[in-house]
Short mmCIF file of C-alpha atoms and ligand atoms in Angstrom, two decimals:
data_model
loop_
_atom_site.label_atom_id
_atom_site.label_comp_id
_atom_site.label_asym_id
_atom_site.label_seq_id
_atom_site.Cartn_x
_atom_site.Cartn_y
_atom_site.Cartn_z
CA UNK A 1452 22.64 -10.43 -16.66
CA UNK A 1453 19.57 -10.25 -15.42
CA UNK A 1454 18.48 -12.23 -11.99
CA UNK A 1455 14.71 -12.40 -12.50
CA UNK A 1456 12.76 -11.94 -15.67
CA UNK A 1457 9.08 -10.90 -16.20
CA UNK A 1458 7.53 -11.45 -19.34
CA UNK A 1459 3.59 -10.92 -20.18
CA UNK A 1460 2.97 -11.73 -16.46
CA UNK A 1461 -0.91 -11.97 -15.60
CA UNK A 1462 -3.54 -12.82 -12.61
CA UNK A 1463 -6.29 -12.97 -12.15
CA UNK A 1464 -8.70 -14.09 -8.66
CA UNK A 1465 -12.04 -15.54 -9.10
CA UNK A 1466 -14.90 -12.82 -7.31
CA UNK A 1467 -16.99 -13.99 -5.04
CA UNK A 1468 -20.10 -14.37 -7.92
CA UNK A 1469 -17.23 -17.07 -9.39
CA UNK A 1470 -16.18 -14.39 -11.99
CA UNK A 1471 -12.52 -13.82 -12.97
CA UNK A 1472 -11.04 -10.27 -11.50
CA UNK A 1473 -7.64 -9.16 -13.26
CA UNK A 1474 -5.56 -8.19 -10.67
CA UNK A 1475 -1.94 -8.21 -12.55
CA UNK A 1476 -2.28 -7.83 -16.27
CA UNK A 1477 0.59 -8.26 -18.63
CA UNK A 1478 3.42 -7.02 -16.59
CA UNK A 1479 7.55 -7.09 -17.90
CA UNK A 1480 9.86 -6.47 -15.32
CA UNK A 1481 13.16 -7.24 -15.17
CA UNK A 1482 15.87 -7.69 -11.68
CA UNK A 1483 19.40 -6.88 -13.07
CA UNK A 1484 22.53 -8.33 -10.91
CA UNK A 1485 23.61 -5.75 -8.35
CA UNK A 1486 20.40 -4.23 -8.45
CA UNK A 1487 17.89 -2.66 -5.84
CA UNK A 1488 14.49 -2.31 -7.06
CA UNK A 1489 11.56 -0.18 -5.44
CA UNK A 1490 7.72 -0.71 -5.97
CA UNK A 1491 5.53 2.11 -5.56
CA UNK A 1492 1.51 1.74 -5.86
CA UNK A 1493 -1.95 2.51 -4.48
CA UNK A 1494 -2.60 -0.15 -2.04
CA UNK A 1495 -4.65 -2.98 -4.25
CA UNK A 1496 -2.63 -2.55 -7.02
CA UNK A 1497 -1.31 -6.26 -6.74
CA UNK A 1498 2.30 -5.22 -5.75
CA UNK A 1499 2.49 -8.28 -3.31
CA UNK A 1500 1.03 -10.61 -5.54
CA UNK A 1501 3.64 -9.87 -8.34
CA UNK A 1502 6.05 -10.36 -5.11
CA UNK A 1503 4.53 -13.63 -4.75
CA UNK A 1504 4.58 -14.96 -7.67
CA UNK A 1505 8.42 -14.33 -7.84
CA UNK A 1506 8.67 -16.16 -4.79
CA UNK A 1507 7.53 -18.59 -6.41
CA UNK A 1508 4.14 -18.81 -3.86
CA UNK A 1509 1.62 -18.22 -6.07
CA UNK A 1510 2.00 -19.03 -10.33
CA UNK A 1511 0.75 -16.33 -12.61
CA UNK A 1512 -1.91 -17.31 -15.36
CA UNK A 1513 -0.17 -15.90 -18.23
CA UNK A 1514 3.48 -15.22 -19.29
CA UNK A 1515 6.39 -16.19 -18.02
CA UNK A 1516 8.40 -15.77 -14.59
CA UNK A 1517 12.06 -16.82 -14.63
CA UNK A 1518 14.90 -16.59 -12.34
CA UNK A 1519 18.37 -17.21 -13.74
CA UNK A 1520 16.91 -18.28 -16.87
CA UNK A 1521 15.02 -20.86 -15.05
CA UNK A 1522 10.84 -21.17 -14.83
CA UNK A 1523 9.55 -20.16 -11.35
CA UNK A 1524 6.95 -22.91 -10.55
CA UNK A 1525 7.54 -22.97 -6.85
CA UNK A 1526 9.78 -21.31 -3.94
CA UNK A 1527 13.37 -21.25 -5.15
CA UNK A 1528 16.13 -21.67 -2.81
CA UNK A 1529 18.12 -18.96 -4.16
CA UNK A 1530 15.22 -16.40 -3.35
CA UNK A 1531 14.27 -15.58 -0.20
CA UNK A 1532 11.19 -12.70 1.30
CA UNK A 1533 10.28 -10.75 4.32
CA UNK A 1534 7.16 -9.48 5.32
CA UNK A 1535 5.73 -6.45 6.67
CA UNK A 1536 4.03 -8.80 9.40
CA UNK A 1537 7.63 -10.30 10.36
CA UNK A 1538 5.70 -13.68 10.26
CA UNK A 1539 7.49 -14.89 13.53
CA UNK A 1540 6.83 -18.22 15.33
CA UNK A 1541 5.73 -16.87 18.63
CA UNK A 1542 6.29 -20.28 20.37
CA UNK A 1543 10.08 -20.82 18.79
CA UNK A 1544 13.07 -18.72 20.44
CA UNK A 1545 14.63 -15.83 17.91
CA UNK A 1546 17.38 -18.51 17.20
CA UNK A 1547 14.97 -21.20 15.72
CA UNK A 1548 12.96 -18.59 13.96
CA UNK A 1549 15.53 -17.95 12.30
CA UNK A 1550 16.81 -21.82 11.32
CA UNK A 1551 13.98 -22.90 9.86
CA UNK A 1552 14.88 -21.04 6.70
CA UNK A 1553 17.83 -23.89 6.75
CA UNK A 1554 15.49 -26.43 8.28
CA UNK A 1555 13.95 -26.61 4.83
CA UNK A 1556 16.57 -26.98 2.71
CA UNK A 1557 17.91 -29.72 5.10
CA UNK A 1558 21.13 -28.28 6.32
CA UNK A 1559 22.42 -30.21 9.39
CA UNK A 1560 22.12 -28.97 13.39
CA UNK A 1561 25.55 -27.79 13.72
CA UNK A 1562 26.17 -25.87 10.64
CA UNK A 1563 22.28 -24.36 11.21
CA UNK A 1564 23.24 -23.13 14.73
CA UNK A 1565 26.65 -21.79 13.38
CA UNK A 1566 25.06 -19.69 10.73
CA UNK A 1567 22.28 -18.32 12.73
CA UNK A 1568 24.79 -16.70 15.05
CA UNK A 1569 26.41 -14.93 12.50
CA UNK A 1570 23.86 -13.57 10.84
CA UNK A 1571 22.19 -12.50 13.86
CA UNK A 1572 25.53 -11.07 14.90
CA UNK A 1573 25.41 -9.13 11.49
CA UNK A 1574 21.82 -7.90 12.04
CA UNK A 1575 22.34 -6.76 15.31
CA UNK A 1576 20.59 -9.26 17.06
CA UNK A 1577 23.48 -10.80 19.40
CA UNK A 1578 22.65 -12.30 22.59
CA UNK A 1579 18.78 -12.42 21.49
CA UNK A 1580 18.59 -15.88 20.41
CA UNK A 1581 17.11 -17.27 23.26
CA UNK A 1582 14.85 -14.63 23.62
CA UNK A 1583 10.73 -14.91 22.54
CA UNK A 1584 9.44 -12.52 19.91
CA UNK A 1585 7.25 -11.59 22.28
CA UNK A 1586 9.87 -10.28 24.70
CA UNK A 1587 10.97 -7.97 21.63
CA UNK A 1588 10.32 -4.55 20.38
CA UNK A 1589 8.88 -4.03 16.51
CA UNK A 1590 12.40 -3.36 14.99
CA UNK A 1591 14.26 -5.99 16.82
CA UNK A 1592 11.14 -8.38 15.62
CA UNK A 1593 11.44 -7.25 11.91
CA UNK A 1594 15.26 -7.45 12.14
CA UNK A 1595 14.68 -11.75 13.31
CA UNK A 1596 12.37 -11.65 10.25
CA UNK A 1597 15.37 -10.15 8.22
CA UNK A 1598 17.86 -12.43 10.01
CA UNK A 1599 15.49 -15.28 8.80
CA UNK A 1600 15.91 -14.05 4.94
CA UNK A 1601 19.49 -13.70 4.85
CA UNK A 1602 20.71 -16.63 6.68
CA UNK A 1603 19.74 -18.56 3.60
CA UNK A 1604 22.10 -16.83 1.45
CA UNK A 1605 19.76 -15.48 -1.01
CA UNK A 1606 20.37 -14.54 -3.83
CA UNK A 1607 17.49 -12.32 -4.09
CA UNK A 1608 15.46 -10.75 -1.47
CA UNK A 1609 12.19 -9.92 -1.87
CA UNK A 1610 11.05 -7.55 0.72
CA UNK A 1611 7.21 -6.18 1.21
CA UNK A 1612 6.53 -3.46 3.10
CA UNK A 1613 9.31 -4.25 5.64
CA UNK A 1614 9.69 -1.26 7.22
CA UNK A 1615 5.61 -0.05 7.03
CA UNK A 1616 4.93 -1.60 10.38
CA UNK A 1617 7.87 -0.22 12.12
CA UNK A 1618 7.84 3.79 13.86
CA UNK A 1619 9.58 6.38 11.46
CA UNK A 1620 12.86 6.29 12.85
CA UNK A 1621 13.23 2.63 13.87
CA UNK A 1622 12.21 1.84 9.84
CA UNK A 1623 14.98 4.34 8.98
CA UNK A 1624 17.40 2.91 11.39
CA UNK A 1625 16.62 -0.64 10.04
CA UNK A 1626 16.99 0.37 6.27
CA UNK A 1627 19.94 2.04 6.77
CA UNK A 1628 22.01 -0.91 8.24
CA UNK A 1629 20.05 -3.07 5.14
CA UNK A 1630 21.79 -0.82 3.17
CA UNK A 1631 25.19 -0.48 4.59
CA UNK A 1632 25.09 -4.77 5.19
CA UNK A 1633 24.27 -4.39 1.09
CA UNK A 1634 27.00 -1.57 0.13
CA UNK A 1635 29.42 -2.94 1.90
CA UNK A 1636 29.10 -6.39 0.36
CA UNK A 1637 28.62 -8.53 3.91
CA UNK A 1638 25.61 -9.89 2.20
CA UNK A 1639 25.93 -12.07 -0.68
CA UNK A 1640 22.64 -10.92 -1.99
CA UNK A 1641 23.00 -9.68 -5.48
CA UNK A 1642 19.49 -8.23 -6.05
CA UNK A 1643 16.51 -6.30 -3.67
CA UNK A 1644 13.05 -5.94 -5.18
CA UNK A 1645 11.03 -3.90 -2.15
CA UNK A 1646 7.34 -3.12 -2.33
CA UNK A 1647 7.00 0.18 -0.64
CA UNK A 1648 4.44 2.97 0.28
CA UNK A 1649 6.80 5.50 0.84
CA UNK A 1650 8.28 8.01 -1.54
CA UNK A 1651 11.42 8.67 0.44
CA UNK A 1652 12.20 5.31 1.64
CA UNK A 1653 12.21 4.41 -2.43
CA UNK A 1654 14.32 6.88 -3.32
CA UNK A 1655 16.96 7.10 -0.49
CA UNK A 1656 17.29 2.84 -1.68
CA UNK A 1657 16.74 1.93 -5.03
CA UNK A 1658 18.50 2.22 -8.12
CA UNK A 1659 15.24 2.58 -10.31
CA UNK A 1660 11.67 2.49 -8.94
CA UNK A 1661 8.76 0.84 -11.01
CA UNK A 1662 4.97 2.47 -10.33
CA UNK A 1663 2.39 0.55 -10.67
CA UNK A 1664 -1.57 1.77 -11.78
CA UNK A 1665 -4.57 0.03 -10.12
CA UNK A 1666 -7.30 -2.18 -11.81
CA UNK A 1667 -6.03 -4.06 -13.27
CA UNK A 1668 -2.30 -3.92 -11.75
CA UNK A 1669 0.62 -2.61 -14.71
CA UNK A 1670 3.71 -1.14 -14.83
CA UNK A 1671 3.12 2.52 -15.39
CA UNK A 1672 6.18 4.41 -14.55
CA UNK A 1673 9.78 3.74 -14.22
CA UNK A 1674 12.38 6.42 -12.72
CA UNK A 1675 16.39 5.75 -12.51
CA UNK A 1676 18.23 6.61 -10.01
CA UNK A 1677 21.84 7.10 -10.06
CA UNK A 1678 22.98 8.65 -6.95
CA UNK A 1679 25.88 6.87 -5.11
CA UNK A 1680 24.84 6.03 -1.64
CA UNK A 1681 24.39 6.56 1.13
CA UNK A 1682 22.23 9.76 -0.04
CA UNK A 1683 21.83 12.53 1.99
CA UNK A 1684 17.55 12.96 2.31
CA UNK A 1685 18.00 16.38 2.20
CA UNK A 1686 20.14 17.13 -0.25
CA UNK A 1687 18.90 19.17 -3.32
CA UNK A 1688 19.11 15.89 -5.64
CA UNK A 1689 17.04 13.72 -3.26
CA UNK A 1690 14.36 15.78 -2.73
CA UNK A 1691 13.96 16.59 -6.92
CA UNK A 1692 13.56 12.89 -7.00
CA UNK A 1693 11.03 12.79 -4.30
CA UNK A 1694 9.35 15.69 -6.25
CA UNK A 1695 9.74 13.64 -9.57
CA UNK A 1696 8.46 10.52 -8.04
CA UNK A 1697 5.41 12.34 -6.49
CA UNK A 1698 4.26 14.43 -9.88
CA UNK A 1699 4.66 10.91 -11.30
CA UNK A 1700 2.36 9.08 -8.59
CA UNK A 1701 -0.37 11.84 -9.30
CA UNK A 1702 -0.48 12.70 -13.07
CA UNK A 1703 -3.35 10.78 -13.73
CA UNK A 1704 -5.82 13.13 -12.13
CA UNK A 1705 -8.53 11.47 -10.23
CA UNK A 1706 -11.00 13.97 -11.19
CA UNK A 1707 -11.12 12.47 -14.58
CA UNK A 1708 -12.33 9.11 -13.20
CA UNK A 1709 -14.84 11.11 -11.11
CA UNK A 1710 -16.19 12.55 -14.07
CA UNK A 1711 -17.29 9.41 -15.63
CA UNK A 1712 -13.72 7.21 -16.54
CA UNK A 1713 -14.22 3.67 -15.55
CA UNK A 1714 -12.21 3.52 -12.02
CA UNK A 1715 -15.31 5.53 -10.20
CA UNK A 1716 -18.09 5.09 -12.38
CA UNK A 1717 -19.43 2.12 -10.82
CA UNK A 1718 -20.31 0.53 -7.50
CA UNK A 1719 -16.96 -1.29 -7.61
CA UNK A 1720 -14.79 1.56 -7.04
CA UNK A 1721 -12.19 0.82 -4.16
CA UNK A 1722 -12.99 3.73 -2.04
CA UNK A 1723 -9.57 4.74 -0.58
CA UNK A 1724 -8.87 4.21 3.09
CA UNK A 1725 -9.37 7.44 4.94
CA UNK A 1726 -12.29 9.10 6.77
CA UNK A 1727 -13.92 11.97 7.31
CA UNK A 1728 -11.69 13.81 10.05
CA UNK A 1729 -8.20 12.96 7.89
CA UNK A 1730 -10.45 14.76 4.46
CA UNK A 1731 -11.35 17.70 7.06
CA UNK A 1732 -7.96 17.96 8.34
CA UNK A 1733 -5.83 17.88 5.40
CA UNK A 1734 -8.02 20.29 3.41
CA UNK A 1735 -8.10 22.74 6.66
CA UNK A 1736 -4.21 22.34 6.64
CA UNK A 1737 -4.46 23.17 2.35
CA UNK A 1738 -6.34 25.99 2.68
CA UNK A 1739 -4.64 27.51 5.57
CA UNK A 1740 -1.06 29.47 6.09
CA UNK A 1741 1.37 28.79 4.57
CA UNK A 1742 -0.29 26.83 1.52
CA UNK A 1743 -3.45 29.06 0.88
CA UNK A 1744 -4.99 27.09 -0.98
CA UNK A 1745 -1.81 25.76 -2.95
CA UNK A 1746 0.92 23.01 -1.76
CA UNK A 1747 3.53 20.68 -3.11
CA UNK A 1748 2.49 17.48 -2.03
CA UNK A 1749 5.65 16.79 -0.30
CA UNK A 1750 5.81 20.00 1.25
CA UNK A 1751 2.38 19.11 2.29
CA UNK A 1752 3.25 15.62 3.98
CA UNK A 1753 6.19 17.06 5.89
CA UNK A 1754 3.21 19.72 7.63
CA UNK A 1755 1.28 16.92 8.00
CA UNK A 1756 3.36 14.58 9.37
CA UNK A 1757 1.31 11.89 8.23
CA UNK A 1758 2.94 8.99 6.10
CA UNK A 1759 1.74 8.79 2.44
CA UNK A 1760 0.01 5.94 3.04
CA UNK A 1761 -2.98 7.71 4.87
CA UNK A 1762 -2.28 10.79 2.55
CA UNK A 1763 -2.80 9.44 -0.76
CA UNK A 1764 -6.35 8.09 -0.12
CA UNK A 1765 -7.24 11.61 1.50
CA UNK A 1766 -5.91 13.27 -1.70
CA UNK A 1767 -8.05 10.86 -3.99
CA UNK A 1768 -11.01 11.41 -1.38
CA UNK A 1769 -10.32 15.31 -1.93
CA UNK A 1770 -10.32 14.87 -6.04
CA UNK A 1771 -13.32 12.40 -5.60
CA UNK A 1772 -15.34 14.56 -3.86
CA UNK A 1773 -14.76 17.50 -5.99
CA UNK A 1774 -13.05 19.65 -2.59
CA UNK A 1775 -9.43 19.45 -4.49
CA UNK A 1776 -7.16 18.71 -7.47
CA UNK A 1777 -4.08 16.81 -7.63
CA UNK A 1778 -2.07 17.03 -10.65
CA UNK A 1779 1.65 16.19 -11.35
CA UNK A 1780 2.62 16.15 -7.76
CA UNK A 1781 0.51 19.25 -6.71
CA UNK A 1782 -2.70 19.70 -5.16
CA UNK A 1783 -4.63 22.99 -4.72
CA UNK A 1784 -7.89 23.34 -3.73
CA UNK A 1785 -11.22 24.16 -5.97
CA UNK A 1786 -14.20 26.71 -5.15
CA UNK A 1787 -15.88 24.45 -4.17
CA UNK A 1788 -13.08 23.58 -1.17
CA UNK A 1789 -12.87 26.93 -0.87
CA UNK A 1790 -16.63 27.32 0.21
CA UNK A 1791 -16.76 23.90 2.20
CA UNK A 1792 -13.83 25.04 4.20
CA UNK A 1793 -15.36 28.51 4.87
CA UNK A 1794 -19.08 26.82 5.76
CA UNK A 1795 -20.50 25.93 9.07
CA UNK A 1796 -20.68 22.33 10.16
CA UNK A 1797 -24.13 21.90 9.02
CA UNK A 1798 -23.69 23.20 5.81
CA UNK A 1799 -20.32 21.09 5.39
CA UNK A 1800 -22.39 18.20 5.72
CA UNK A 1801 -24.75 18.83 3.62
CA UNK A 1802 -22.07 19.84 0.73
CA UNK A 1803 -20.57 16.39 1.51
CA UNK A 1804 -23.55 14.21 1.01
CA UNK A 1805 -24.42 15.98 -1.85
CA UNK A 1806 -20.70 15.25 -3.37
CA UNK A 1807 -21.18 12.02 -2.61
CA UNK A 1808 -24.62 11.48 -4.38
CA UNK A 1809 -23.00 12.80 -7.13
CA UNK A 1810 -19.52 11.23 -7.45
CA UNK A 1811 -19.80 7.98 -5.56
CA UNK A 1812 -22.05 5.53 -7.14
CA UNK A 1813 -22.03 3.09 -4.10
CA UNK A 1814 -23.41 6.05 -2.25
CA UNK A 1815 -26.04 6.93 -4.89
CA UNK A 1816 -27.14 3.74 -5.15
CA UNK A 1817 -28.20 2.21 -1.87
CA UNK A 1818 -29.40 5.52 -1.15
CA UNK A 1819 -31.81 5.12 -4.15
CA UNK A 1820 -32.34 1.74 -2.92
CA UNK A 1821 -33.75 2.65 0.32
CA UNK A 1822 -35.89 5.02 -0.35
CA UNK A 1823 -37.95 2.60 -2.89
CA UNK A 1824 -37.62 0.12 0.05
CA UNK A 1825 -41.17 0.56 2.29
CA UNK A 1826 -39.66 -0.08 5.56
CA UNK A 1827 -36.73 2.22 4.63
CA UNK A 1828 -33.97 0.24 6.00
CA UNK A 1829 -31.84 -2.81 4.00
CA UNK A 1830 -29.19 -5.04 6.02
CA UNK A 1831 -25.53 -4.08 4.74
CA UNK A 1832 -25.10 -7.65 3.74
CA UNK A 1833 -26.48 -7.21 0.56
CA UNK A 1834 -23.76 -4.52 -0.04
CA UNK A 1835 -21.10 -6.76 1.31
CA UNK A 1836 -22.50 -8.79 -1.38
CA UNK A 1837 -22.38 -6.51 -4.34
CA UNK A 1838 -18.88 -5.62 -3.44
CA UNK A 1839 -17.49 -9.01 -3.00
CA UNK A 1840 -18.16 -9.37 -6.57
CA UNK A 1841 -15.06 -6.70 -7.23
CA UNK A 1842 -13.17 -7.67 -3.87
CA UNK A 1843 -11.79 -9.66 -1.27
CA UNK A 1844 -13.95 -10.28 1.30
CA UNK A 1845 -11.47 -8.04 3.47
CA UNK A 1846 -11.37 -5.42 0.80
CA UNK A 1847 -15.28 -5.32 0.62
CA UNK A 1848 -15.92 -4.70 4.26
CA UNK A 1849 -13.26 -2.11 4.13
CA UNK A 1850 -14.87 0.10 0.92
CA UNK A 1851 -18.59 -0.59 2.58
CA UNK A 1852 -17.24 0.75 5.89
CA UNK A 1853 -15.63 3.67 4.13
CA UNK A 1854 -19.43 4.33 2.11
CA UNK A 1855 -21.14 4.05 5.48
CA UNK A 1856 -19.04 6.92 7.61
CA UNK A 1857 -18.79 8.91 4.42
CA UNK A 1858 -22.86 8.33 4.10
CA UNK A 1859 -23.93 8.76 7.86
CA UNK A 1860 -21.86 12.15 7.95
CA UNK A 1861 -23.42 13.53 4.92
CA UNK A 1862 -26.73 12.35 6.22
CA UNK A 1863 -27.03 10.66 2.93
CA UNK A 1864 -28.32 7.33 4.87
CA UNK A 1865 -27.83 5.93 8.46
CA UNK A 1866 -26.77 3.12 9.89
CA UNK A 1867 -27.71 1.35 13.17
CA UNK A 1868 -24.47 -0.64 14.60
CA UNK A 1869 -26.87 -3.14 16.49
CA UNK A 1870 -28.72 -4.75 13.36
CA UNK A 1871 -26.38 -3.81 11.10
CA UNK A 1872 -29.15 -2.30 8.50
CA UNK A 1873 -28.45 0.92 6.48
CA UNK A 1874 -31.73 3.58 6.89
CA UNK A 1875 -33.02 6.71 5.58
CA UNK A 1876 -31.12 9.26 7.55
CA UNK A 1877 -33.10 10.20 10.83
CA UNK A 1878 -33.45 13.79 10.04
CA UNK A 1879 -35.89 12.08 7.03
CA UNK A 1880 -37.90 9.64 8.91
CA UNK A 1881 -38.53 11.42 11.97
P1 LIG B 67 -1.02 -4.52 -2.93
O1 LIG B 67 0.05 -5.35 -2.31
O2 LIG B 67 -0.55 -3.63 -4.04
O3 LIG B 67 -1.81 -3.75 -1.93
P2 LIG B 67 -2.23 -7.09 -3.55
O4 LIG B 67 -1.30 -7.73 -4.51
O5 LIG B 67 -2.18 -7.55 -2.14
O6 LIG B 67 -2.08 -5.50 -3.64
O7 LIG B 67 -3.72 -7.29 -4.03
C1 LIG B 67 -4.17 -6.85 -5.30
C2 LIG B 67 -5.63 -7.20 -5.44
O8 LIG B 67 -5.76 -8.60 -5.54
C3 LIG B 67 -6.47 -6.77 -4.26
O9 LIG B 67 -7.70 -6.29 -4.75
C4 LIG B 67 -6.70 -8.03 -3.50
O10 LIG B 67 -7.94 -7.97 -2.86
C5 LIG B 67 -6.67 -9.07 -4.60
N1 LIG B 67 -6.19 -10.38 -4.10
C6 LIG B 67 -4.96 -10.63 -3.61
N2 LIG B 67 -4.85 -11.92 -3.25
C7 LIG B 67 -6.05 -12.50 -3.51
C8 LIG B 67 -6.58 -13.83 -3.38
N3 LIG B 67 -5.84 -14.82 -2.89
N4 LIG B 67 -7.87 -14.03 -3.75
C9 LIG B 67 -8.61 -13.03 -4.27
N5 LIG B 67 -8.17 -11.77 -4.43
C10 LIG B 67 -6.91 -11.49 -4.07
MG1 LIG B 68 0.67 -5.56 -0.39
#
């Protein structure tokens, strides 16, 4: 029996320039009963808008979302989410943040207040229901947002990114007690779809995780797991799934989309989120003891104790700009990262801008735009612009910020904070 059904599911946004971007496209998924379900992807790759439209939030354009056999056209009652923001009321005490879930759906005063105390007896949250959010830590705030979900009963919950905002071990700790409310039946949820950015957290949870590819959003991978739990995270079984799970998340090499496959090749290429120091560091840990030049990517996250989401944009940065390559869940480092590791700082700079000329057409082309411009200087807007025809506004600032540290470290092209113009490097026009 399944709980929620996917079928041909597509979306699309309109750009900026009023054109149609696919964000989801033709996606079938499928939420058996008794079910936990993990989603793994490259930020962008539209796993919270598939969670939304399950919710019920947002409806897809194309093919067919159904819970219990029944058309999702707007929030269910039976399906409830909870965000990696918490998405508290700052002005209503823990206890009402937690009602309004049964506010909603009308359920009287009494019978609210009753089953608001238990469930924030269950969650750990006793005695805190007067209390602000403000007067609460991160965990105890995401643990009112959970309190929130489940005191509706749901059916399903949908989480997204529940535990990214929370420190390691307080995202453990709050997981773990997810799971033991969920193993040990004291919730009568009977299926958990979680959007996730970590490896581990998937694994150590769900009973199959989906992978999703970027631009447009699909289902790409899908990996059972049938380990009873709770697992053990270092047990030999765990980490070969980890291992599996990574090789998966980096078969498709990005070098092949820097040599000319559509991702890179044009101006509308998310840049991944990660600067210049994070490339540096990373590739200085790569090529240094014990690695040499050769690591297993989770060997490589546990050294550098950074969480995948700032280490998979530095790996696609590394394959992007030529310095590494990262193939079924291994990276190792080229000649050309051999050499840039092994220059001085001025001639790592220059082999950076020249990567970037060569593999980053955002970079290549406003630096061909300003030198044909007289004055030599152009106001970012009209990159904003350009990218806001493949973006979010949000998204667009982020990639041009991204093109304009990579740029000005490379000395590719300046930029002057004040009037917010990119300029012919200084080096050039003095
Ligand atoms: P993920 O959760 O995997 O990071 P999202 O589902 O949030 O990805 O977003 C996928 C893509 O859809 C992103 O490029 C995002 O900018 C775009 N997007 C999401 N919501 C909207 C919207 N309301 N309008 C336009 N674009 C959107
Ligand atoms: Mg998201």
């Amino acid at each position: 029996m399944n709980l929620i059904e996917l079928q041909g599911v597509a979306k699309s946004f309109s750009a900026a320039d009023g054109s149609a971007r696919t964000v989801l496209s033709s996606v079938d998924f499928e939420l058996a009963d008794g079910e936990i379900v993990a989603l793994l992807g490259k930020s962008g790759s539209g796993k919270s808008t598939l969670l939304r439209i399950i919710a019920g939030l947002i409806p897809a354009d194309h093919g067919r979302a159904a819970y219990r056999q029944q058309a999702i056209h707007r929030p269910v009652a039976g399906i409830a989410m909870v965000f990696q923001s918490f998405a508290l009321f700052p002005w209503l005490t823990v206890q009402q943040n937690v009602e309004l879930g049964l506010e909603a759906q009308g359920v009287p005063a009494a019978e609210r207040e009753k089953r608001a105390d238990a469930v924030l007896e269950l969650i750990g949250l006793a005695g805190f229901g007067g209390a602000l959010p403000r007067e609460l830590s991160g965990g105890m705030k995401q643990r009112v947002g959970i309190a929130r979900a489940l005191v509706t009963n749901p059916d399903i919950l949908l989480m997204d990114e529940a535990f990214s905002a929370l420190d390691v071990l307080t995202g453990e700790t709050l997981r773990n007690d997810m799971l033991a409310l969920w193993d040990g039946d004291k919730i009568p949820t009977k299926g958990i779809l979680i959007v996730s950015h970590n490896i581990e957290e998937a694994v150590m949870m769900a009973d199959r995780i989906i992978i999703l590819a970027s631009d447009p959003g699909r289902i790409r991978d899908e990996v059972h797991i049938r380990l009873p739990r709770p697992r053990n995270a270092d047990s030999v079984e765990v980490r070969a799934l980890i291992d599996e799970v990574y090789g998966l998340m980096t078969q498709h090499p990005v070098q092949a989309a820097a040599a000319g496959a559509p991702e890179s090749a044009h101006a509308g290429y998310r840049l991944p989120a990660t600067d210049v120091s994070r490339i540096e560091g990373v590739l200085d840990m790569l090529a240094g003891a014990p690695f040499n030049g050769h690591a297993d990517l989770p060997r490589l996250a546990e050294e550098a104790e950074l969480p995948d989401e700032e280490l998979f944009p530095t790996y696609e940065a590394l394959a992007l700009l030529g310095l590494a390559h990262v193939d079924h869940g291994d990276i190792h480092l080229t000649p050309l990262g051999q050499h840039y590791v092994d220059a001085d700082q001025v001639r790592k700079q220059e082999m950076f801008g020249q990567q970037l000329l060569t593999h980053v057409p955002l970079a290549a082309h406003i630096r061909r735009d300003l030198e044909s411009e007289p004055s030599g200087t152009l106001p970012d807007k009209r990159y904003l612009e350009l990218l806001e025809e493949f973006f979010e506004a949000e998204e667009a600032q982020r990639v041009l910020e991204v093109a304009i540290e990579w740029g000005r470290y490379g000395e590719v092209y300046g930029y002057d904070f004040h009037t917010s113009r990119l300029t012919l490097p200084e080096s050039e026009t003095a």
